[in-house]
Short mmCIF file of C-alpha atoms and ligand atoms in Angstrom, two decimals:
data_model
loop_
_atom_site.label_atom_id
_atom_site.label_comp_id
_atom_site.label_asym_id
_atom_site.label_seq_id
_atom_site.Cartn_x
_atom_site.Cartn_y
_atom_site.Cartn_z
CA UNK A 1 -23.11 14.30 7.88
CA UNK A 2 -19.43 13.25 6.90
CA UNK A 3 -18.17 10.58 9.09
CA UNK A 4 -15.44 11.82 11.57
CA UNK A 5 -12.16 11.88 9.70
CA UNK A 6 -9.81 9.16 10.71
CA UNK A 7 -6.54 9.90 12.74
CA UNK A 8 -3.33 8.63 10.72
CA UNK A 9 -1.88 5.57 13.09
CA UNK A 10 1.39 6.38 13.98
CA UNK A 11 1.35 9.33 11.49
CA UNK A 12 0.68 7.18 8.36
CA UNK A 13 -2.78 6.20 7.17
CA UNK A 14 -3.37 3.26 4.60
CA UNK A 15 -5.95 3.98 2.08
CA UNK A 16 -7.12 0.73 -0.03
CA UNK A 17 -7.92 1.58 -3.61
CA UNK A 18 -10.98 -0.26 -4.61
CA UNK A 19 -9.64 -0.14 -8.19
CA UNK A 20 -7.89 -3.65 -7.43
CA UNK A 21 -10.87 -5.07 -5.95
CA UNK A 22 -13.17 -7.88 -7.49
CA UNK A 23 -15.90 -5.68 -9.10
CA UNK A 24 -18.19 -8.47 -8.98
CA UNK A 25 -17.86 -8.66 -5.12
CA UNK A 26 -17.41 -5.01 -4.00
CA UNK A 27 -19.47 -4.99 -0.85
CA UNK A 28 -17.68 -8.29 0.38
CA UNK A 29 -14.24 -6.78 -0.75
CA UNK A 30 -15.09 -3.61 1.36
CA UNK A 31 -16.32 -5.60 4.22
CA UNK A 32 -13.11 -7.59 4.27
CA UNK A 33 -10.92 -4.40 4.90
CA UNK A 34 -12.56 -4.06 8.18
CA UNK A 35 -10.39 -6.97 9.27
CA UNK A 36 -7.39 -4.68 8.70
CA UNK A 37 -6.38 -1.45 10.28
CA UNK A 38 -7.58 0.94 7.52
CA UNK A 39 -9.41 4.11 8.15
CA UNK A 40 -10.53 5.16 4.63
CA UNK A 41 -11.45 3.78 1.42
CA UNK A 42 -10.11 5.31 -1.92
CA UNK A 43 -12.43 5.42 -4.59
CA UNK A 44 -11.09 6.02 -8.10
CA UNK A 45 -13.58 7.67 -10.56
CA UNK A 46 -12.51 7.82 -14.10
CA UNK A 47 -14.46 9.18 -17.07
CA UNK A 48 -12.52 7.60 -19.94
CA UNK A 49 -11.54 11.26 -20.88
CA UNK A 50 -9.28 12.52 -18.32
CA UNK A 51 -7.83 9.02 -18.15
CA UNK A 52 -8.30 6.21 -20.72
CA UNK A 53 -10.35 4.11 -18.30
CA UNK A 54 -13.95 4.09 -16.53
CA UNK A 55 -14.82 2.85 -13.34
CA UNK A 56 -17.30 3.85 -10.57
CA UNK A 57 -20.15 6.38 -10.48
CA UNK A 58 -22.31 7.95 -7.96
CA UNK A 59 -24.69 4.92 -7.85
CA UNK A 60 -21.91 2.54 -6.96
CA UNK A 61 -20.85 4.98 -4.13
CA UNK A 62 -24.25 5.34 -2.94
CA UNK A 63 -24.46 1.22 -2.90
CA UNK A 64 -21.33 1.05 -0.94
CA UNK A 65 -22.35 3.78 1.45
CA UNK A 66 -24.84 1.48 2.80
CA UNK A 67 -22.51 -1.23 3.27
CA UNK A 68 -19.69 0.59 5.42
CA UNK A 69 -18.88 3.35 7.79
CA UNK A 70 -15.37 3.81 6.40
CA UNK A 71 -14.88 7.37 5.33
CA UNK A 72 -14.80 7.51 1.40
CA UNK A 73 -12.01 9.60 -0.15
CA UNK A 74 -13.00 9.92 -3.88
CA UNK A 75 -10.25 10.45 -6.33
CA UNK A 76 -12.07 12.25 -9.26
CA UNK A 77 -10.00 11.58 -12.26
CA UNK A 78 -12.39 13.32 -14.48
CA UNK A 79 -12.67 16.29 -16.81
CA UNK A 80 -14.83 19.15 -15.38
CA UNK A 81 -14.81 17.91 -11.81
CA UNK A 82 -16.51 21.13 -10.54
CA UNK A 83 -19.63 20.03 -12.36
CA UNK A 84 -20.16 16.88 -10.19
CA UNK A 85 -19.16 17.81 -6.69
CA UNK A 86 -22.60 18.09 -5.27
CA UNK A 87 -23.50 14.60 -6.72
CA UNK A 88 -20.73 12.90 -5.20
CA UNK A 89 -21.11 14.65 -1.89
CA UNK A 90 -24.79 13.63 -1.88
CA UNK A 91 -23.68 10.04 -2.81
CA UNK A 92 -21.62 9.69 0.37
CA UNK A 93 -18.03 11.14 -0.36
CA UNK A 94 -16.26 12.45 2.64
CA UNK A 95 -13.40 13.73 0.85
CA UNK A 96 -12.88 14.65 -2.92
CA UNK A 97 -9.70 14.99 -4.67
CA UNK A 98 -9.57 16.84 -7.98
CA UNK A 99 -6.60 17.00 -10.57
CA UNK A 100 -4.86 20.33 -10.95
CA UNK A 101 -4.69 19.36 -14.73
CA UNK A 102 -8.41 19.28 -14.93
CA UNK A 103 -9.10 22.33 -12.81
CA UNK A 104 -8.45 25.80 -14.39
CA UNK A 105 -10.27 27.33 -11.26
CA UNK A 106 -8.64 24.95 -8.79
CA UNK A 107 -8.97 27.42 -5.59
CA UNK A 108 -12.76 27.69 -6.27
CA UNK A 109 -13.11 23.99 -6.83
CA UNK A 110 -11.43 23.32 -3.62
CA UNK A 111 -13.53 25.91 -1.65
CA UNK A 112 -16.74 24.61 -3.14
CA UNK A 113 -15.72 20.96 -1.80
CA UNK A 114 -15.16 22.31 1.63
CA UNK A 115 -18.49 24.11 1.29
CA UNK A 116 -20.35 20.70 0.80
CA UNK A 117 -18.72 19.57 4.14
CA UNK A 118 -16.15 17.39 2.54
CA UNK A 119 -12.39 17.54 2.94
CA UNK A 120 -10.76 18.79 -0.30
CA UNK A 121 -7.86 17.27 -2.09
CA UNK A 122 -5.61 18.42 -5.10
CA UNK A 123 -3.88 15.89 -7.25
CA UNK A 124 -0.95 16.31 -9.63
CA UNK A 125 0.29 13.68 -12.20
CA UNK A 126 3.87 12.53 -12.63
CA UNK A 127 4.81 15.31 -15.12
CA UNK A 128 3.20 18.13 -13.00
CA UNK A 129 5.60 19.90 -10.86
CA UNK A 130 4.81 20.09 -7.05
CA UNK A 131 4.93 23.82 -7.01
CA UNK A 132 1.62 23.81 -8.80
CA UNK A 133 0.01 23.23 -5.52
CA UNK A 134 2.13 25.69 -3.49
CA UNK A 135 -0.56 28.40 -3.86
CA UNK A 136 -3.50 26.31 -2.97
CA UNK A 137 -2.18 24.55 0.17
CA UNK A 138 -4.05 26.60 2.49
CA UNK A 139 -7.43 25.53 0.80
CA UNK A 140 -6.41 21.73 0.81
CA UNK A 141 -6.76 18.96 3.36
CA UNK A 142 -4.87 16.60 1.12
CA UNK A 143 -2.23 16.94 -1.63
CA UNK A 144 -2.18 13.66 -3.92
CA UNK A 145 1.04 12.91 -5.83
CA UNK A 146 0.37 10.55 -8.48
CA UNK A 147 3.43 8.11 -8.46
CA UNK A 148 2.35 6.23 -11.60
CA UNK A 149 0.32 7.52 -14.86
CA UNK A 150 -3.18 7.61 -13.61
CA UNK A 151 -5.76 5.27 -15.23
CA UNK A 152 -4.71 1.84 -14.06
CA UNK A 153 -3.66 -0.18 -10.93
CA UNK A 154 -0.86 -2.81 -10.91
CA UNK A 155 1.88 -0.43 -12.31
CA UNK A 156 5.41 0.23 -10.86
CA UNK A 157 6.04 3.34 -8.80
CA UNK A 158 7.93 6.03 -10.80
CA UNK A 159 10.88 6.75 -8.29
CA UNK A 160 11.53 10.35 -9.36
CA UNK A 161 7.85 11.25 -8.03
CA UNK A 162 9.29 10.83 -4.48
CA UNK A 163 11.50 13.98 -4.93
CA UNK A 164 7.97 15.96 -5.59
CA UNK A 165 6.73 14.47 -2.36
CA UNK A 166 9.93 16.01 -0.49
CA UNK A 167 9.39 19.30 -2.26
CA UNK A 168 5.76 19.29 -1.13
CA UNK A 169 6.57 18.07 2.42
CA UNK A 170 9.08 21.04 2.74
CA UNK A 171 6.51 23.79 1.41
CA UNK A 172 3.66 22.27 3.72
CA UNK A 173 5.94 22.57 6.68
CA UNK A 174 7.10 26.05 5.57
CA UNK A 175 3.53 27.34 5.31
CA UNK A 176 2.58 25.60 8.39
CA UNK A 177 -0.78 24.17 7.02
CA UNK A 178 -2.01 20.65 8.25
CA UNK A 179 -2.07 19.14 4.78
CA UNK A 180 -1.77 15.27 4.46
CA UNK A 181 0.34 14.11 1.57
CA UNK A 182 -0.91 11.14 -0.15
CA UNK A 183 1.17 8.79 -2.61
CA UNK A 184 -1.02 6.95 -5.06
CA UNK A 185 0.07 4.22 -7.52
CA UNK A 186 2.46 1.26 -7.40
CA UNK A 187 2.85 1.54 -3.55
CA UNK A 188 3.71 -1.63 -1.74
CA UNK A 189 5.85 -3.08 1.12
CA UNK A 190 9.11 -2.56 -0.86
CA UNK A 191 8.72 1.24 -1.20
CA UNK A 192 6.33 2.18 1.62
CA UNK A 193 9.18 3.29 3.97
CA UNK A 194 10.66 5.30 1.20
CA UNK A 195 7.27 7.02 0.55
CA UNK A 196 7.09 7.88 4.42
CA UNK A 197 10.66 9.12 4.47
CA UNK A 198 9.93 11.15 1.61
CA UNK A 199 7.12 12.87 3.54
CA UNK A 200 3.83 11.08 2.58
CA UNK A 201 1.35 10.58 5.19
CA UNK A 202 -1.22 8.51 3.52
CA UNK A 203 -0.37 5.39 1.38
CA UNK A 204 -2.87 4.29 -1.11
CA UNK A 205 -2.59 0.70 -2.27
CA UNK A 206 -4.69 -1.20 -4.39
CA UNK A 207 -2.98 -4.22 -5.94
CA UNK A 208 -0.82 -4.65 -2.76
CA UNK A 209 -3.82 -4.91 -0.67
CA UNK A 210 -6.64 -6.74 -2.71
CA UNK A 211 -4.28 -8.93 -4.63
CA UNK A 212 -2.02 -9.89 -1.56
CA UNK A 213 -1.58 -13.76 -1.39
CA UNK A 214 -2.99 -13.62 2.27
CA UNK A 215 -6.01 -11.58 1.66
CA UNK A 216 -6.64 -7.85 2.19
CA UNK A 217 -6.20 -7.84 5.87
CA UNK A 218 -2.65 -9.37 5.41
CA UNK A 219 -1.87 -6.81 2.48
CA UNK A 220 -2.69 -3.71 4.89
CA UNK A 221 -0.53 -5.27 7.71
CA UNK A 222 2.48 -5.80 5.44
CA UNK A 223 2.31 -2.28 4.28
CA UNK A 224 1.73 -0.71 7.46
CA UNK A 225 4.62 -2.55 9.11
CA UNK A 226 7.05 -1.87 5.99
CA UNK A 227 5.89 1.77 6.45
CA UNK A 228 6.73 1.97 10.11
CA UNK A 229 10.35 1.03 8.91
C1 DX5 B 1 -4.81 5.02 -10.56
C2 DX5 B 1 -5.35 5.21 -9.19
C3 DX5 B 1 -4.82 4.44 -8.11
C4 DX5 B 1 -4.50 2.87 -8.30
C5 DX5 B 1 -3.63 2.49 -7.23
O1 DX5 B 1 -5.03 5.93 -11.54
O2 DX5 B 1 -5.67 6.55 -9.05
O3 DX5 B 1 -5.44 4.68 -6.90
O4 DX5 B 1 -5.89 2.39 -8.20
O5 DX5 B 1 -3.40 1.03 -7.43
P1 DX5 B 1 -2.16 0.23 -7.26
O6 DX5 B 1 -1.86 0.35 -5.90
O7 DX5 B 1 -2.51 -1.23 -7.67
O8 DX5 B 1 -1.24 1.03 -8.05
ZN1 ZN B 2 -6.32 6.95 -7.05
#
């Protein structure tokens, strides 16, 4: 059964991205998050085809599932995600986000994710217009705006992507669906407030949390207080 999905503290959720964690100590890194105020874990799955990198599979997900009760938000940066939804749901995903660019039948895929009992997310790359998601908002629990080119952490945010967040926020409010807007890539204390001001309600951060000088808990608190403005 999916874990209860978290509330956004003061309207904004922080989602640490495991991509920036020490892959040799994943369980410890995940447990270190419990010191901070996070309510979900962002797990980037990459297939070396949709993006030029490889990361985690279902075995890693299953192993981490046994380590924590944090809800798992799985970001599927893979070709043909519709072929793998059931295996990721079985492995412990609470939410799955697929890319518009990899989903010619996006509405069907989002519906299939929800039928598995998971929350459904749709993601767009920096060059994909916000309006590509406008007609699937009623089938989404989350809209993910990539604020970097996907595949690698540690990049600088692409400032123009925040205009897409503004456009999505306006359309979501116009349609009246309770869709979260997530920004993913290059998010840190220097831009968290701008992301929230643009309309983001979920901030994914990898480097700014797992590589924070004072540790993951400090990284989370720094971003959360910056986001609060
Ligand atoms: C990149 C991933 C992001 C990335 C964020 O393709 O989708 O989640 O790990 O990491 P930072 O915060 O380091 O940019
Ligand atoms: Zn991601």
